[in-house]
Structure formats: structure tokens, C-alpha cells
GROMACS .gro file of C-alpha atoms in nm:
model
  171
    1UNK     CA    1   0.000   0.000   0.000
    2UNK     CA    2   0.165   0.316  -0.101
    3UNK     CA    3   0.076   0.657   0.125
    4UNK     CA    4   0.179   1.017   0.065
    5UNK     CA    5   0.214   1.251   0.329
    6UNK     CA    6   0.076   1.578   0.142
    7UNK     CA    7   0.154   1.929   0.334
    8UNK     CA    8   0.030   2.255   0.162
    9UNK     CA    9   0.083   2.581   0.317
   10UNK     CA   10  -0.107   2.864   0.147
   11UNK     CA   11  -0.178   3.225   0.238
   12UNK     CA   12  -0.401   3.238   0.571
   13UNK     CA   13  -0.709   3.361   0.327
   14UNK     CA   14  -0.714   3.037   0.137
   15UNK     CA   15  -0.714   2.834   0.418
   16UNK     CA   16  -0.996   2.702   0.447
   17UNK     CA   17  -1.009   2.661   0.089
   18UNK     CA   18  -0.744   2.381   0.091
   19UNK     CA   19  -0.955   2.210   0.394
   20UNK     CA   20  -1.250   2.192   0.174
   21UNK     CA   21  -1.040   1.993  -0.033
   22UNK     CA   22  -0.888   1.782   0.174
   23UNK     CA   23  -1.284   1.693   0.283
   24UNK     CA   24  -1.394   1.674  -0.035
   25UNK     CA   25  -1.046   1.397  -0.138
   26UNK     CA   26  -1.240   1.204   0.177
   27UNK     CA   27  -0.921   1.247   0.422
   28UNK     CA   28  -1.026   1.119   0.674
   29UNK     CA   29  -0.805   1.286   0.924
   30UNK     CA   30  -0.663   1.673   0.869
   31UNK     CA   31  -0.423   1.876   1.065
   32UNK     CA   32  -0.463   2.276   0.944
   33UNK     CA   33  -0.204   2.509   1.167
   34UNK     CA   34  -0.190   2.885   1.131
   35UNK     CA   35   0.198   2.985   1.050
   36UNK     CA   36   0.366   3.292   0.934
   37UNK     CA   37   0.557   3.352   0.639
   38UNK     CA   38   0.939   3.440   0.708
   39UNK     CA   39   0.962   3.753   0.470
   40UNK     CA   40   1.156   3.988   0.649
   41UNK     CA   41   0.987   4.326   0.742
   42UNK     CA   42   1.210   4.533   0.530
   43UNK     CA   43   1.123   4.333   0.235
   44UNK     CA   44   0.734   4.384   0.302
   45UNK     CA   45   0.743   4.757   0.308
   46UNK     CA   46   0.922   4.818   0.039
   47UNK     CA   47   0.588   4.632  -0.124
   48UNK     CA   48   0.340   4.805   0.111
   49UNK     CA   49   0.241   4.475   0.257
   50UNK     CA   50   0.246   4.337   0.628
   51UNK     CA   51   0.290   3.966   0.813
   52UNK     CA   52   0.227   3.682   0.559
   53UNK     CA   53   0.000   3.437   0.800
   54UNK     CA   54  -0.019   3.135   0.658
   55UNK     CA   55  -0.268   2.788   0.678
   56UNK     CA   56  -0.076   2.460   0.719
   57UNK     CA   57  -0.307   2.153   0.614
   58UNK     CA   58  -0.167   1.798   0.649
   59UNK     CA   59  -0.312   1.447   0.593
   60UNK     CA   60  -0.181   1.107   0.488
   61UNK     CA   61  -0.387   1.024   0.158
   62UNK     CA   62  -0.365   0.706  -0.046
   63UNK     CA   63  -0.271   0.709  -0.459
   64UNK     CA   64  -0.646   0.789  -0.558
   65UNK     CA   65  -0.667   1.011  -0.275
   66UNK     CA   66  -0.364   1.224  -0.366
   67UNK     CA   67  -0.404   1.279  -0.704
   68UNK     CA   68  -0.783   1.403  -0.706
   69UNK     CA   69  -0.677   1.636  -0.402
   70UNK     CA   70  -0.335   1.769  -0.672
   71UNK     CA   71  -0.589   1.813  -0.934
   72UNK     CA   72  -0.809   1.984  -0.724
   73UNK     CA   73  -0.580   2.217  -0.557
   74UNK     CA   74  -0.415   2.259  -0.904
   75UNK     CA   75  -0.763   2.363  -1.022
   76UNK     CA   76  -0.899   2.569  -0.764
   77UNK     CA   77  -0.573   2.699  -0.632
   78UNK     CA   78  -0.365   2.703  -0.936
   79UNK     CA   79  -0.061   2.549  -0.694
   80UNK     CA   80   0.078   2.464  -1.055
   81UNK     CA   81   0.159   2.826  -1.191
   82UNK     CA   82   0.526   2.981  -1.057
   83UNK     CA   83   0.485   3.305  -0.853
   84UNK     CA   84   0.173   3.187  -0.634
   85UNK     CA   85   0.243   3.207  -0.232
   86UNK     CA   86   0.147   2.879  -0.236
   87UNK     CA   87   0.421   2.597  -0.174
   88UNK     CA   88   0.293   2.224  -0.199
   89UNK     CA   89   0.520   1.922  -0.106
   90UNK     CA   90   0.425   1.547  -0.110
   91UNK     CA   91   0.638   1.244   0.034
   92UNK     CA   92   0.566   0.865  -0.048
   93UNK     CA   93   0.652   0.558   0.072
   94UNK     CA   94   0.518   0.228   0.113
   95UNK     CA   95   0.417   0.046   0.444
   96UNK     CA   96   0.586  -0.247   0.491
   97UNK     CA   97   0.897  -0.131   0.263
   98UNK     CA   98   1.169   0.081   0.221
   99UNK     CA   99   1.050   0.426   0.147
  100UNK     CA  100   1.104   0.594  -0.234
  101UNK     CA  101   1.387   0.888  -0.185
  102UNK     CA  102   1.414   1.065  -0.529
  103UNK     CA  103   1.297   1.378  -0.452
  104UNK     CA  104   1.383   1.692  -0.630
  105UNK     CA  105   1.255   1.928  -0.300
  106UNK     CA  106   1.341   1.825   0.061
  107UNK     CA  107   1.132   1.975   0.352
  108UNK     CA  108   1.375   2.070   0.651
  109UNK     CA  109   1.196   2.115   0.992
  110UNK     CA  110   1.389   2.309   1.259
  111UNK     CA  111   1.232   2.244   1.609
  112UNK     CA  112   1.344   2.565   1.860
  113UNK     CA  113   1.347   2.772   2.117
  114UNK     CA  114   1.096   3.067   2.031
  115UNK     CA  115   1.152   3.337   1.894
  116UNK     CA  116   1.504   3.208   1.733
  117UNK     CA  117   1.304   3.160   1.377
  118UNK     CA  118   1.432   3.496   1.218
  119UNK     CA  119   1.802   3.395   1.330
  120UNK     CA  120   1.803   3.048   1.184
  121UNK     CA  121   1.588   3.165   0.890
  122UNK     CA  122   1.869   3.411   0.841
  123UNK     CA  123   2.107   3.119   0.783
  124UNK     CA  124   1.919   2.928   0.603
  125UNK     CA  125   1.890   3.233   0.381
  126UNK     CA  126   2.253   3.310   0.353
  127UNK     CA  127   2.255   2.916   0.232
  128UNK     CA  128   2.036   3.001  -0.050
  129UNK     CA  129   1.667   2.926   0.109
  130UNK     CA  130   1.441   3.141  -0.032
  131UNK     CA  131   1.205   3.115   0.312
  132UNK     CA  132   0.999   2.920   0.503
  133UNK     CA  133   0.719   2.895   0.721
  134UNK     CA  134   0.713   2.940   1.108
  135UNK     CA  135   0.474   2.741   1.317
  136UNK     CA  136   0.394   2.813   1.677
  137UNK     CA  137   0.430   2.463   1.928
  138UNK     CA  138   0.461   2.334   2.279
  139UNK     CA  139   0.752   2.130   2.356
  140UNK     CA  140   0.616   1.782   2.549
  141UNK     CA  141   0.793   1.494   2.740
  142UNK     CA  142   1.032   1.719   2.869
  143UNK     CA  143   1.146   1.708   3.278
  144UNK     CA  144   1.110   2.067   3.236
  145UNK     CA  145   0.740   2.078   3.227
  146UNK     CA  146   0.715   2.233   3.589
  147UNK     CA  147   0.355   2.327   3.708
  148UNK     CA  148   0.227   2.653   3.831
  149UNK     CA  149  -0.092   2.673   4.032
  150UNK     CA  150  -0.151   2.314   3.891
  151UNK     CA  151  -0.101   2.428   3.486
  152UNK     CA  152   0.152   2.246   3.312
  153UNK     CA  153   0.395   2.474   3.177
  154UNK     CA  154   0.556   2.344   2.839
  155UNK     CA  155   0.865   2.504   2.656
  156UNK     CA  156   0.721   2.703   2.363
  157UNK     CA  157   0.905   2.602   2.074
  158UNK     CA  158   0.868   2.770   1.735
  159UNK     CA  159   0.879   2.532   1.426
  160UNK     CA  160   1.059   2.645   1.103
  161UNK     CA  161   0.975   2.487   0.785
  162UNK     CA  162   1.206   2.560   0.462
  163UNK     CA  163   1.180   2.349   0.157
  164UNK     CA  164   1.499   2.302  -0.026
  165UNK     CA  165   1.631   2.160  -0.358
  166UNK     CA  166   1.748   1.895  -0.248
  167UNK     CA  167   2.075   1.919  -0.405
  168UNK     CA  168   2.084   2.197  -0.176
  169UNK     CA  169   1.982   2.009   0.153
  170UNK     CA  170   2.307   2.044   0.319
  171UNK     CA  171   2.396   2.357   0.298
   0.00000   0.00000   0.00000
């Protein structure tokens, strides 16, 4: 049985869009996340624009599965044309066996402290990412989660997400 892993950040405004579609591909289970674009500030005014928030939707989707929800996004969201601020990556691999690794984009995912993203984007930049996507998260398991008044209190971790040639993994 072959499964793809299928996450698709889009501007915050289409959303809710992509969710409709992962509904209507019959997902049965979907993660959506708000995130920010990492554009830096400088780079926005000079365009007259502010924050990019962004929607992250995940599911696991089988072959049928995945390629009515690419058609669909590719329809509705034109994901397909170059210049959207839409990024879409899949991953496959089968259960059972060795998973298929000739990709031509890698997704890196930096787990940290928060409010390091901008520094580590910043290197990632000066590597030759073009961005990435910041997600907001609660670090668990830790001996560190102390309690206050009886409320767990977690390390809040940011999430960084860059996708990357994959030639151009490593550096």
C-alpha cells in the first residue's frame, strides 16, 4: 500500500479553501495550523504589505486520494503556476517497505526555542533558502514541564519549515 504525506501551506485567506479539499479527497483525518511567512519586514514595506500568515493543512492520503486532491488544488488553487504564495510538497513511501527517496525538493523542519526563527531563517537564507514557514508549538515529554498553580507549563518552541532543492539540503 503506497501513502503520501501531502503538506500545503497557502496564504491564511485560502485556508480554508485547501480544507475543503482535503474533505472533499475524503481524508479522513486533517491537521490545518496557522503559521507565518518568514519575509523579512524590510522586504514587506518596500511592497506596502504586512505579516504573511499562513494555513498549514496535512493528511496522509492514499494514490487515488492524492491525485484528485493535486488536481483539485491545481484547479482551484492554481498550486501549478510559478509566482503563487502557495508551496505544496508530497512524500511517499510504502508500508511495509523501504520508502522511495528521489525527490527533487526536501522539507527541513527546525524544532526551537521561540523566537530564534528569524536567526536560523537568516542562515538558512545566507545558504540560498528562499524562506519558510514558522509554526507556533509546545515542547512535550520534557522534565522541564514544571507546574504553576496546577497548569503544566511546556517550553514554547517555534517550528521552522524551509523546503529546499534537495541538491541543496546540506547547505
Amino acid at each position: 500500500m503506497e501513502l503520501y504525506y501531502i503538506i500545503a501551506v497557502t496564504d491564511a485567506d485560502r485556508g480554508e479553501v485547501m480544507n475543503a479539499l482535503f474533505r472533499e479527497a475524503g481524508l479522513p483525518m486533517i491537521l490545518s495550523m496557522p503559521g507565518r511567512g518568514t519575509a523579512k519586514n524590510e522586504h514587506l514595506a518596500v511592497y506596502g504589505l504586512g505579516e504573511t500568515p499562513k494555513t498549514v493543512t496535512c493528511a496522509v492520503a492514499g494514490v487515488q486520494q492524492a491525485a484528485q486532491l493535486t488536481r483539485a488544488a491545481k484547479r482551484r488553487l492554481f498550486i501549478d503556476i510559478p509566482g503563487k504564495t502557495l508551496a505544496y510538497l508530497t512524500n511517499d513511501c510504502k508500508i511495509g517497505g523501504t520508502p522511495h527517496m528521489e525527490f527533487k525538493h526536501e522539507l527541513i523542519v527546525v524544532i526551537l526555542n521561540e523566537g530564534y526563527a528569524d536567526f536560523v531563517m537568516d542562515a538558512a537564507r545566507a545558504a540560498g533558502a528562499g524562506g519558510g514557514t514558522v509554526l507556533h508549538a509546545k515542547g512535550t515529554g520534557s522534565r522541564r514541564g514544571e507546574k504553576f498553580f496546577g497548569v503544566s507549563l511546556a517550553d514554547e518552541k517555534d517550528m521552522l519549515y524551509i523546503i529546499a532543492h534537495a541538491d541543496e539540503k546540506a547547505a
